[in-house]
Coordinates of C-alpha atoms in Angstrom, one line a residue:
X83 CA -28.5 63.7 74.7
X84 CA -26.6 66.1 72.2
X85 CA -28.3 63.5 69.1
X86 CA -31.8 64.2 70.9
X87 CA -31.6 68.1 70.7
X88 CA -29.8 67.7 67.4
X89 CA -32.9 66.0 65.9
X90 CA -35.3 67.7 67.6
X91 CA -33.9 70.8 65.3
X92 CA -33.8 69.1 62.4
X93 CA -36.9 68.0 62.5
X94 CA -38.3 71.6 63.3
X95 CA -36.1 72.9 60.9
X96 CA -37.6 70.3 58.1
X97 CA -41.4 71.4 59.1
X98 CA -40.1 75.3 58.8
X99 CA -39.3 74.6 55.4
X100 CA -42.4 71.9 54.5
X101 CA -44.4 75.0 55.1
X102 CA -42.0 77.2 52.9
X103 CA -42.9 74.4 49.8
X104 CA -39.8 76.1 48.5
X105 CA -38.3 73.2 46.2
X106 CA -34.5 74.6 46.9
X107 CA -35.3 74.1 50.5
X108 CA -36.6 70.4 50.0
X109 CA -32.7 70.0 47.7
X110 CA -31.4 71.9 50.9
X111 CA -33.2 69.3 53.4
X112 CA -31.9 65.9 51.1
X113 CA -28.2 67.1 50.6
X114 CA -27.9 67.8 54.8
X115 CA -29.6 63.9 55.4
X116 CA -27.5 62.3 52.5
X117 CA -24.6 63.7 54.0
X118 CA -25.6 62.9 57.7
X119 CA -26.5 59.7 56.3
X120 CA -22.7 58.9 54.7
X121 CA -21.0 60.9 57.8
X122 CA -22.4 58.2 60.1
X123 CA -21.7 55.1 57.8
X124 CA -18.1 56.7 57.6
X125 CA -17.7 56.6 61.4
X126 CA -19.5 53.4 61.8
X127 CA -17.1 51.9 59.6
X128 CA -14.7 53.2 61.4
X129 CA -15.1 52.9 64.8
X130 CA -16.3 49.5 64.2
X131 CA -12.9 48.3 63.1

C-alpha cells in the first residue's frame, strides 16, 4: 500500500519536472532512482539471508 502511494508520487513528481526540461532536475530524478535502486538491492540482500 505505502509502495503504491510512494510511486504514485514519484511518478507525478518525475512528470512535474519532464515538463520543467530543467537538466538539474532530470540529474535530481537519476540520483533519487539509483539510490532507490541500491537501497532495495541492500535490503534484498539482506533480508534474503
Amino acid at each position: 500500500m505505502a509502495a503504491m502511494v510512494f510511486t504514485q508520487e514519484f511518478q507525478l513528481f518525475g512528470f512535474l519536472c519532464f515538463l520543467s526540461f530543467s537538466s538539474l532536475c532530470k540529474q535530481y530524478i537519476w540520483a533519487l532512482f539509483t539510490t532507490l535502486v541500491f537501497l532495495y538491492s541492500i535490503t534484498v540482500a539482506v533480508f534474503s539471508k
